[in-house]
Amino acid sequence: MSFPWAKQYTPTNGFMRFMDEKLPLPRLVYNAVGAGYPVPRNLNYMWNFGVLAGFCLVLQIVTGVVLAMHYAANAQVAFATTEHIMRDVNWGWLMRYMHANGASFFFIVIYLHIFRGFFYSSYKAPREMIWILGVVIFLLLMATAFLGYVLPWGQMSFWGAKVITGLFGAIPLVGEPIQVWLLGGFAPDNAALNRFFSLHFLLPFVTAGVVILHIWALHIPGSSNPTGVEIKSESDTVPFHPYYTAKDGFGLGVFLILLSIMVFFLPNYLGHPDNYIEANPLSTPALIVPEWYFWPFYAILRAFTMDFFFIPAKLMGVLAMFSAILIWFILPWLDRSPVRSGHYRPLFRKFFWFGLIPAMLVLFICGGAPPYEPYVMLSQAATAYYFLHFLVILPIVSKIETPQPMPYSITEAVLGSDKKAVLGENASPAV
Amino acid sequence: MANSTVPADSADPALHGAETGDDGVRRRDFINIAAVSALGVGGVFVLLPLISQMAPSADVLAESSTDVDVSLIEPGQSIKEIFRKQPLFVRRLTPAEIAEANAVPTGSLRDAQSLADRTKEGHGDLLVTMGVCTHLGCVPLGAAEGENKGEYGGYFCPCHGSHYDTAGRIRKGPAPTNLVVPDYEFTSDTVIRVG
């Protein structure tokens, strides 16, 4: 957002003056992430994850393009070329482990980013479009991660491909033809692996496109902040550069230390050992679970074991799993409370920390556990709560809740006082 | 001809450029509709090959039948075969398993079929099914020695916990129908041809 006090770009040499007149790219960058973009001064570390997610996307694209130089998408050799990358290609082991663990870290970052949005209601007006584009990015991310996991053609790859394409087979009438169309056959085989490779290459660039829209949409109202109080004057903000480039840089350093620990010392901790067994179309591994970042949604899928009136259990599970995410699209219209930040919403806060978060943890644990009791029952209870939270509890809470007193401005929240608050709106800007 | 329906008073400034017909329809609107329709039809024909290239190719569709020798399967044993790149279970049931399957009232099942419906006459002990769970397509356990056969002594799908009985019928869990019995026939007393 171009707040009136935002610094203006001034070219400092002849070349930059030339560029600014013909193609003002430096000006665009300056206004997007440079000193030309004023940001609330009170952002906490939960506001680090957007930049980290952007970094993850770049990391995955770079390592992915490198891996694609050595990988062959053919069912006969896919598993072998993956091992060829691990053993023969210079630094291949590093590229592969960074790409695999990079996916996990991408999801850690994205989940924290999303739950930041949940708690501080970053989805509320005027930021609905940022949120909606974010959900689109999340869906793209899940599709990309799924397609990528199929490529090594291990046991989990093969059976994951079978089960996930089977989800579409649950759709009445057109389901079976859609599944056959997706696979290019009646079971995952060469045709499926080959097209999954092509799409796994394509989708990150689509994601990058939506990310640009996401950032564009963010820069119209400007960043949200932990108080949920909108920016009122210059004293509420600091320029993005150098203040937040430095803070994000620190966060990136911590992130890279953690990623390095995983890549160098525990590269297989987040993976499934069965994917080191080559795909066998005749035998499903006894304990088959998806990657950890799909567990909560996988648990919702498995929670439906009984037919629900005329809807078969299979279709019901698929519908529930997809709607668990699609419901986020209408979240801005479910939570109607005028107060944004969870800090000033006592009732909302209780349901967030003691309702939604435990329910997600239970779903996470159940999704990774075998489909026996008590996990089935637990995931059913948690699934029920999950939908209740969004569809019933949030709308009711936002109606009946009495919010706590909020600071007049971001400046007051940080410094304890705001000259304007005392002297009135027309006072000269506070320092 | 193009001007045949244009009223004589088309020079009237109020109607200039409108070329309104007798029924008040502008002929220029039709040109718009025709052009956009042609574009739409063309667009569909561009999309069609782009979509249908992903459907099974000729070599995948050119699938043949599979012959299976069943003479060496002892009661209580199963073999796994490949039929159209998917697993096929051929199981010789023990008398106890047949009795168990027949003891269940057919009407009480989610997918009502008796054991006799699922086997060939004169070969009531030979159960031929696809080894593909009808939920999301995993291979159920139970065909090989020592595998979990589930709560009904048949097959158990590890993916989402579907239980099948000794006749391969769904009894518990998310799967909607029984394990599929493919088309097959006995070409001799000991050989079946599937497909």
XYZ file of C-alpha atoms in Angstrom:
626
model
C 0.000 0.000 0.000
C 1.272 3.395 -0.836
C 0.829 5.143 2.471
C 1.446 8.871 2.042
C 4.630 8.650 4.093
C 6.083 5.762 2.043
C 9.528 6.656 0.755
C 9.795 7.417 -2.951
C 12.275 5.709 -5.216
C 14.988 8.010 -6.529
C 17.483 6.617 -9.047
C 21.035 7.355 -7.953
C 22.978 6.871 -11.191
C 22.560 7.203 -14.919
C 21.786 3.547 -15.549
C 19.074 3.452 -12.886
C 17.596 6.700 -14.261
C 17.537 5.074 -17.709
C 15.822 1.967 -16.291
C 13.313 3.964 -14.262
C 12.170 5.770 -17.420
C 11.974 2.732 -19.706
C 11.104 -0.232 -17.450
C 10.722 0.759 -13.772
C 11.573 -2.693 -12.349
C 13.882 -1.280 -9.633
C 10.987 0.958 -8.538
C 8.678 -2.075 -8.374
C 11.124 -3.966 -6.154
C 11.703 -0.871 -4.000
C 7.973 -0.476 -3.430
C 7.394 -4.197 -2.843
C 10.137 -5.255 -0.429
C 12.316 -2.188 -0.143
C 12.065 0.988 1.867
C 8.986 1.946 -0.150
C 6.775 -0.547 1.680
C 5.831 0.561 5.226
C 5.034 -2.372 7.541
C 3.509 -2.406 11.061
C 6.285 -2.008 13.625
C 4.871 -4.658 15.986
C 5.088 -7.840 13.879
C 6.139 -10.849 15.965
C 7.984 -13.952 14.766
C 4.764 -15.518 13.459
C 5.092 -13.038 10.583
C 8.298 -14.760 9.410
C 6.645 -17.647 7.643
C 5.558 -15.923 4.455
C 9.148 -15.166 3.527
C 10.201 -18.677 4.616
C 7.469 -20.198 2.406
C 8.759 -18.128 -0.508
C 12.259 -19.383 0.210
C 10.986 -23.006 0.298
C 9.376 -22.553 -3.122
C 12.678 -21.325 -4.564
C 14.616 -24.141 -2.842
C 12.229 -26.779 -4.236
C 12.320 -25.340 -7.759
C 16.124 -25.136 -7.838
C 16.774 -28.604 -6.374
C 13.874 -29.984 -8.436
C 15.246 -28.742 -11.745
C 18.631 -30.223 -10.795
C 17.100 -33.614 -9.913
C 15.119 -33.666 -13.171
C 18.450 -33.557 -15.028
C 19.276 -37.012 -13.688
C 15.903 -38.673 -13.165
C 14.022 -40.743 -15.758
C 10.243 -41.002 -15.502
C 9.892 -44.599 -16.623
C 8.563 -47.363 -14.393
C 11.442 -49.656 -15.441
C 14.192 -47.292 -14.327
C 12.669 -44.589 -12.092
C 13.684 -46.313 -8.842
C 17.149 -47.048 -10.234
C 17.747 -43.478 -11.434
C 16.809 -42.228 -7.970
C 19.533 -44.461 -6.528
C 21.840 -43.311 -9.348
C 21.303 -39.749 -8.121
C 22.089 -40.867 -4.560
C 25.265 -42.783 -5.426
C 26.766 -41.474 -8.671
C 25.678 -37.907 -9.363
C 27.983 -35.316 -7.797
C 26.259 -34.046 -4.665
C 23.166 -35.945 -5.829
C 22.486 -37.238 -2.324
C 22.431 -33.667 -1.039
C 20.082 -32.457 -3.776
C 17.681 -35.338 -3.211
C 17.611 -35.060 0.578
C 17.194 -31.287 0.361
C 14.281 -31.698 -2.042
C 12.610 -34.406 0.086
C 13.125 -32.665 3.424
C 12.458 -29.342 1.750
C 8.920 -30.537 1.045
C 8.411 -31.387 4.720
C 9.787 -28.024 5.820
C 7.620 -26.295 3.249
C 4.558 -27.816 4.919
C 5.768 -27.012 8.458
C 6.148 -23.391 7.362
C 2.807 -23.344 5.544
C 0.901 -24.867 8.481
C 2.366 -22.250 10.856
C 1.542 -19.561 8.292
C -2.082 -20.796 8.076
C -2.557 -21.094 11.831
C -1.101 -17.602 12.256
C -3.918 -16.529 9.941
C -6.476 -18.464 11.993
C -5.440 -16.901 15.301
C -4.990 -13.307 14.144
C -7.925 -13.582 11.677
C -5.700 -12.422 8.851
C -8.505 -13.570 6.538
C -10.895 -10.785 7.570
C -11.794 -7.751 5.484
C -10.021 -6.221 3.689
C -7.769 -9.285 3.286
C -10.243 -11.926 2.012
C -8.592 -12.215 -1.404
C -5.142 -12.784 0.126
C -6.657 -15.628 2.150
C -8.494 -17.174 -0.817
C -5.357 -17.099 -2.967
C -3.508 -18.657 -0.031
C -5.934 -21.588 0.078
C -5.424 -22.028 -3.683
C -1.655 -22.117 -3.087
C -2.132 -24.717 -0.325
C -4.187 -26.948 -2.679
C -1.556 -26.577 -5.407
C 1.129 -27.435 -2.889
C -0.598 -30.618 -1.797
C -1.138 -31.693 -5.418
C 2.515 -30.986 -6.250
C 3.823 -32.829 -3.188
C 1.647 -35.838 -3.981
C 2.835 -35.987 -7.604
C 6.462 -35.631 -6.514
C 6.247 -38.427 -3.954
C 5.134 -40.823 -6.727
C 8.252 -40.235 -8.828
C 10.800 -42.448 -6.955
C 8.403 -45.357 -7.711
C 8.802 -47.020 -4.330
C 6.047 -48.900 -2.569
C 4.556 -45.790 -0.936
C 4.788 -43.971 -4.254
C 2.825 -46.636 -6.080
C 0.147 -47.237 -3.456
C -0.201 -43.561 -2.703
C -0.867 -42.991 -6.400
C -3.436 -45.764 -6.389
C -5.285 -44.505 -3.314
C -5.264 -40.798 -4.203
C -6.498 -41.380 -7.750
C -9.004 -43.792 -6.171
C -10.481 -40.787 -4.336
C -11.818 -39.579 -7.673
C -13.223 -43.051 -8.327
C -15.648 -42.437 -5.453
C -17.539 -39.781 -7.439
C -20.823 -41.266 -8.648
C -21.138 -42.124 -12.373
C -18.113 -40.234 -13.723
C -15.699 -41.346 -10.994
C -14.334 -44.516 -12.615
C -13.709 -42.887 -16.028
C -11.992 -39.950 -14.319
C -9.690 -42.302 -12.398
C -8.805 -44.223 -15.577
C -8.195 -40.916 -17.367
C -5.932 -39.664 -14.570
C -3.892 -42.884 -14.575
C -3.987 -43.539 -18.322
C -4.739 -47.164 -17.471
C -6.462 -49.347 -14.923
C -3.657 -49.207 -12.339
C -0.658 -46.908 -11.859
C 1.937 -47.737 -14.478
C 4.280 -46.065 -16.911
C 1.603 -43.770 -18.312
C 0.754 -42.474 -14.834
C 4.394 -42.006 -13.759
C 5.225 -40.166 -16.953
C 2.398 -37.628 -16.724
C 2.915 -37.160 -12.978
C 6.483 -36.097 -13.766
C 5.312 -33.581 -16.345
C 2.704 -32.114 -13.975
C 5.097 -32.114 -11.003
C 7.373 -29.920 -13.105
C 4.518 -27.634 -14.198
C 2.651 -26.978 -10.935
C 5.447 -25.174 -9.013
C 5.468 -22.523 -11.732
C 1.689 -22.194 -11.493
C 2.189 -21.860 -7.723
C 4.800 -19.163 -8.272
C 2.255 -17.283 -10.379
C -0.397 -17.468 -7.662
C 2.221 -16.441 -5.079
C 2.785 -13.247 -7.065
C -0.974 -12.552 -6.930
C -0.946 -13.418 -3.183
C 1.787 -10.821 -2.521
C 0.139 -8.285 -4.801
C -3.152 -8.698 -2.932
C -1.291 -8.358 0.389
C 0.365 -5.117 -0.634
C -2.962 -3.406 -1.327
C -4.220 -3.203 2.276
C -0.722 -3.752 3.684
C 0.370 -6.338 6.228
C -1.857 -7.290 9.129
C -0.368 -7.214 12.646
C -0.757 -8.921 16.054
C -3.170 -6.297 17.425
C -5.446 -6.424 14.399
C -5.620 -2.609 14.577
C -5.121 -1.027 11.159
C -2.250 1.347 10.435
C -3.216 4.933 11.314
C -0.051 6.988 10.988
C 3.615 6.843 10.119
C 4.595 6.059 13.707
C 2.739 2.723 13.346
C 5.109 1.559 10.635
C 8.723 1.023 9.717
C 10.040 0.567 6.161
C 10.260 -3.101 5.103
C 13.935 -2.654 4.281
C 16.110 -2.785 6.304
C 13.938 -3.536 9.356
C 12.068 -6.604 8.150
C 14.610 -7.828 5.619
C 16.955 -8.112 8.611
C 14.385 -9.782 10.858
C 13.310 -12.186 8.084
C 16.992 -12.840 7.412
C 17.436 -13.911 11.015
C 14.389 -16.191 10.767
C 15.781 -17.648 7.558
C 19.056 -18.373 9.354
C 17.268 -20.326 12.087
C 15.215 -22.143 9.434
C 18.353 -23.119 7.501
C 20.060 -24.412 10.658
C 17.059 -26.665 11.376
C 16.845 -27.802 7.738
C 20.584 -28.565 7.731
C 20.273 -30.653 10.902
C 17.567 -32.725 9.230
C 19.310 -33.036 5.848
C 22.739 -33.907 7.269
C 21.903 -35.951 10.362
C 18.309 -37.254 10.054
C 17.554 -37.211 6.330
C 15.121 -40.130 6.526
C 13.421 -39.277 9.797
C 10.394 -37.668 8.147
C 10.149 -40.258 5.365
C 8.684 -43.743 5.212
C 11.125 -46.676 5.025
C 8.834 -48.618 2.667
C 9.573 -46.142 -0.088
C 13.036 -47.723 -0.260
C 11.302 -50.854 -1.583
C 10.623 -50.795 -5.311
C 6.948 -50.536 -6.318
C 5.193 -53.908 -6.271
C 1.736 -53.852 -7.891
C 0.878 -57.181 -6.241
C 1.407 -56.287 -2.608
C 0.351 -53.351 -0.476
C 2.665 -52.671 2.498
C 1.015 -53.746 5.753
C 1.403 -50.313 7.341
C 0.697 -47.816 4.611
C 0.453 -44.172 5.606
C 0.853 -41.022 3.541
C 3.504 -38.384 4.204
C 3.075 -36.728 7.602
C 1.768 -33.471 6.189
C -1.314 -35.274 4.835
C -2.141 -37.087 8.087
C -4.856 -34.738 9.444
C -6.809 -34.900 6.184
C -6.152 -38.614 5.776
C -7.659 -39.156 9.251
C -10.808 -37.275 8.166
C -11.026 -39.477 5.068
C -10.805 -42.632 7.182
C -13.191 -41.416 9.884
C -16.235 -42.279 7.770
C -16.727 -46.012 8.138
C -20.517 -46.167 7.876
C -22.913 -45.238 5.088
C -24.553 -41.914 5.750
C -28.191 -42.120 4.590
C -27.868 -42.610 0.823
C -24.208 -41.519 0.575
C -21.779 -44.460 0.723
C -19.011 -44.286 3.343
C -16.369 -44.110 0.591
C -17.853 -41.004 -1.053
C -18.608 -39.467 2.331
C -14.954 -39.727 3.396
C -13.772 -38.150 0.154
C -16.319 -35.312 0.422
C -15.353 -34.686 4.054
C -11.648 -34.630 3.281
C -11.994 -32.128 0.453
C -14.495 -29.955 2.309
C -12.153 -29.822 5.315
C -9.970 -27.571 3.147
C -12.613 -26.029 0.875
C -14.383 -24.736 3.992
C -11.429 -22.346 4.416
C -12.556 -20.516 1.298
C -15.648 -19.216 3.108
C -13.930 -18.669 6.456
C -13.976 -14.845 6.100
C -17.770 -15.057 5.982
C -18.156 -17.569 8.817
C -16.271 -15.514 11.408
C -18.155 -12.192 11.479
C -16.573 -10.697 14.584
C -15.344 -7.152 13.872
C -12.295 -7.790 16.073
C -9.420 -9.375 14.211
C -6.781 -10.439 16.679
C -7.349 -13.457 18.933
C -5.532 -11.454 21.631
C -8.693 -9.451 22.307
C -11.216 -12.283 21.869
C -11.384 -14.318 25.125
C -13.992 -16.857 23.983
C -12.499 -17.324 20.521
C -9.097 -17.857 22.155
C -10.442 -20.681 24.321
C -11.970 -22.507 21.353
C -8.777 -21.958 19.358
C -6.300 -23.312 21.945
C -8.517 -25.924 23.582
C -10.651 -26.879 20.568
C -9.159 -26.455 17.130
C -5.506 -27.069 18.023
C -6.127 -30.302 20.033
C -8.542 -31.529 17.336
C -5.881 -30.987 14.669
C -3.288 -32.788 16.822
C -5.620 -35.746 17.347
C -6.326 -35.897 13.595
C -2.592 -35.701 12.944
C -1.839 -38.605 15.298
C -4.766 -40.721 14.050
C -3.822 -40.136 10.407
C -0.415 -41.669 11.044
C -1.780 -44.577 13.112
C -3.175 -47.857 11.748
C -6.969 -47.968 11.180
C -7.822 -49.715 14.447
C -9.615 -48.628 17.611
C -9.242 -46.335 19.451
C -7.837 -44.314 16.523
C -10.994 -44.656 14.414
C -13.207 -43.393 17.232
C -10.798 -40.577 18.097
C -10.584 -39.403 14.510
C -14.378 -39.464 14.258
C -14.681 -37.244 17.335
C -11.954 -34.887 16.109
C -13.493 -34.704 12.618
C -16.851 -33.814 14.147
C -15.222 -31.073 16.217
C -13.276 -29.759 13.233
C -16.442 -29.108 11.219
C -18.368 -27.883 14.260
C -15.609 -25.372 14.962
C -15.794 -23.729 11.551
C -19.492 -24.094 10.788
C -21.129 -23.607 14.206
C -18.754 -22.430 16.934
C -17.015 -19.620 14.998
C -20.249 -17.983 13.748
C -21.840 -18.185 17.219
C -18.737 -17.026 19.102
C -18.343 -14.063 16.778
C -21.925 -13.035 17.638
C -22.030 -13.475 21.429
C -18.465 -12.601 22.443
C -17.528 -9.379 24.276
C -14.058 -8.405 23.093
C -11.446 -7.078 25.505
C -10.312 -3.432 25.276
C -7.965 -2.832 22.361
C -5.171 -0.263 21.957
C -6.023 2.867 19.982
C -3.169 2.275 17.576
C -0.187 0.063 16.861
C 2.019 2.808 18.290
C 0.118 2.694 21.572
C 0.331 -1.105 21.635
C 4.118 -0.836 21.341
C 4.992 2.341 23.275
C 2.125 2.486 25.762
C 0.949 5.858 24.459
C 0.151 7.571 21.197
C 0.277 11.351 21.056
C -2.602 11.332 18.596
C -4.741 9.324 20.949
C -4.325 12.071 23.538
C -4.402 15.127 21.286
C -6.967 13.828 18.794
C -6.889 12.751 15.177
C -5.699 16.050 13.759
C -2.502 16.338 15.751
C 0.739 16.318 13.783
C 2.184 12.812 13.274
C 3.724 11.275 16.367
C 7.421 10.503 16.328
C -29.165 -10.117 -50.909
C -27.509 -8.882 -47.785
C -29.662 -5.813 -47.918
C -32.919 -7.533 -48.815
C -34.388 -7.309 -45.315
C -33.131 -3.828 -44.599
C -36.089 -1.443 -44.505
C -36.134 1.271 -47.097
C -35.885 3.905 -44.428
C -32.512 2.638 -43.202
C -31.045 5.981 -44.093
C -32.998 7.395 -41.164
C -30.348 8.713 -38.725
C -32.128 7.042 -35.807
C -31.627 3.641 -37.415
C -28.277 4.336 -38.999
C -25.891 1.458 -38.463
C -28.494 -0.631 -36.656
C -29.829 -2.438 -39.744
C -32.837 -3.583 -37.762
C -34.934 -6.329 -39.391
C -38.709 -6.524 -39.443
C -38.705 -8.290 -36.069
C -36.445 -5.664 -34.474
C -33.407 -7.988 -34.467
C -30.094 -6.432 -35.421
C -28.302 -8.542 -38.023
C -24.982 -7.431 -36.604
C -25.858 -9.221 -33.346
C -26.161 -12.440 -35.295
C -22.659 -11.952 -36.699
C -21.403 -11.512 -33.128
C -23.130 -14.677 -31.969
C -21.939 -16.655 -34.983
C -18.336 -15.528 -34.540
C -18.234 -16.292 -30.820
C -19.941 -19.664 -31.413
C -17.375 -20.586 -34.057
C -14.639 -19.633 -31.605
C -16.293 -21.768 -28.907
C -16.600 -24.805 -31.181
C -13.010 -24.344 -32.306
C -11.933 -24.071 -28.656
C -13.670 -27.327 -27.772
C -11.926 -29.105 -30.655
C -8.571 -27.787 -29.440
C -9.289 -28.940 -25.871
C -10.551 -32.378 -26.866
C -7.210 -33.889 -27.973
C -5.448 -32.167 -25.081
C -7.771 -33.934 -22.649
C -8.152 -37.273 -24.362
C -4.398 -37.794 -24.799
C -4.418 -38.727 -21.104
C -6.954 -41.551 -21.560
C -5.504 -45.076 -21.882
C -3.364 -45.440 -25.001
C -3.784 -48.169 -27.622
C -1.200 -50.488 -26.073
C -2.865 -50.255 -22.655
C -6.264 -50.970 -24.164
C -4.937 -53.947 -26.156
C -5.179 -56.179 -23.123
C -5.519 -59.899 -23.371
C -6.843 -62.621 -21.175
C -4.790 -64.597 -18.686
C -4.721 -68.380 -18.281
C -4.237 -69.722 -14.764
C -3.502 -73.339 -13.839
C -5.420 -73.997 -10.641
C -4.609 -77.720 -10.252
C -1.819 -77.216 -7.726
C -3.768 -75.057 -5.278
C -4.534 -77.056 -2.145
C -7.543 -76.218 0.069
C -6.610 -73.238 2.239
C -4.070 -71.985 -0.295
C -4.227 -68.930 -2.531
C -2.186 -67.772 -5.470
C -1.713 -64.249 -6.743
C -1.736 -63.746 -10.494
C -1.516 -60.612 -12.603
C -4.539 -59.768 -14.704
C -4.479 -56.488 -16.639
C -1.619 -55.264 -14.443
C -3.708 -55.784 -11.327
C -3.516 -58.598 -8.779
C -5.877 -61.540 -9.086
C -6.535 -63.856 -6.111
C -7.329 -67.519 -6.778
C -8.181 -69.336 -3.563
C -9.214 -72.925 -2.883
C -11.541 -72.685 0.137
C -11.457 -75.235 2.962
C -14.749 -76.927 3.919
C -14.761 -74.828 7.112
C -14.468 -71.602 5.118
C -17.278 -72.666 2.776
C -19.489 -73.491 5.774
C -18.664 -70.126 7.322
C -19.529 -68.284 4.114
C -22.807 -70.181 3.702
C -23.817 -69.651 7.341
C -24.204 -65.886 6.799
C -27.733 -64.808 5.830
C -27.210 -63.125 2.453
C -29.746 -60.384 3.161
C -27.710 -59.070 6.086
C -24.718 -58.178 3.887
C -23.820 -54.722 2.598
C -23.467 -56.193 -0.911
C -25.855 -59.181 -0.925
C -24.255 -62.142 -2.721
C -24.018 -65.783 -1.703
C -20.876 -67.858 -2.130
C -22.595 -69.731 -4.969
C -23.156 -66.407 -6.779
C -19.421 -65.813 -6.620
C -18.115 -69.177 -7.796
C -18.687 -71.440 -10.829
C -21.033 -74.407 -10.622
C -19.153 -77.612 -9.802
C -16.220 -75.538 -8.529
C -17.853 -74.104 -5.424
C -14.535 -74.200 -3.561
C -12.597 -72.071 -6.054
C -12.889 -68.369 -5.280
C -11.504 -66.123 -8.036
C -11.502 -62.418 -7.207
C -9.586 -59.295 -8.080
C -7.096 -58.518 -5.316
C -8.223 -54.918 -5.399
C -10.027 -53.409 -2.416
C -13.233 -51.778 -3.632
C -12.565 -48.769 -1.427
C -9.490 -47.082 -2.873
C -7.759 -49.952 -4.624
C -5.141 -51.415 -2.262
C -4.332 -55.123 -2.284
C -6.005 -56.727 0.754
C -3.912 -58.953 2.991
C -4.868 -62.571 3.560
C -3.835 -64.330 0.361
C -0.328 -65.159 1.537
C 0.592 -67.327 4.487
C 0.653 -65.575 7.846
C -1.047 -62.386 6.687
C -3.805 -60.689 8.646
C -7.104 -62.093 7.396
C -9.251 -59.619 9.288
C -12.149 -60.229 11.641
C -14.082 -62.418 9.184
C -11.303 -64.810 8.169
C -11.058 -63.651 4.566
C -9.124 -60.581 3.608
C -8.107 -57.392 5.428
C -7.185 -54.195 3.648
C -4.390 -52.388 5.507
C -5.019 -49.031 3.871
C -8.277 -48.077 5.547
C -9.298 -51.163 7.476
C -11.859 -52.955 5.284
C -12.664 -56.530 6.351
C -13.774 -59.181 3.824
C -15.136 -62.632 4.730
C -14.094 -66.042 3.375
C -16.158 -65.434 0.222
C -14.440 -62.049 -0.352
C -17.558 -60.130 0.665
C -17.318 -56.772 2.384
C -18.303 -57.042 6.042
C -16.796 -54.039 7.797
C -14.962 -50.821 6.961
C -15.309 -48.181 4.250
C -15.327 -50.388 1.120
C -18.746 -50.255 -0.590
C -18.877 -53.599 -2.479
C -17.504 -57.140 -2.460
C -14.161 -57.969 -4.070
C -14.905 -58.053 -7.795
C -15.206 -61.484 -9.431
C -13.839 -60.999 -12.964
C -15.275 -62.755 -16.011
C -13.613 -66.152 -16.278
C -14.338 -69.664 -17.490
C -12.873 -73.123 -17.125
C -11.094 -74.063 -20.337
C -10.338 -77.490 -18.829
C -10.851 -79.052 -15.406
C -7.703 -77.418 -14.104
C -7.220 -74.222 -16.131
C -9.241 -71.016 -16.013
C -9.134 -68.233 -18.554
C -9.711 -64.828 -17.022
C -10.927 -61.937 -19.177
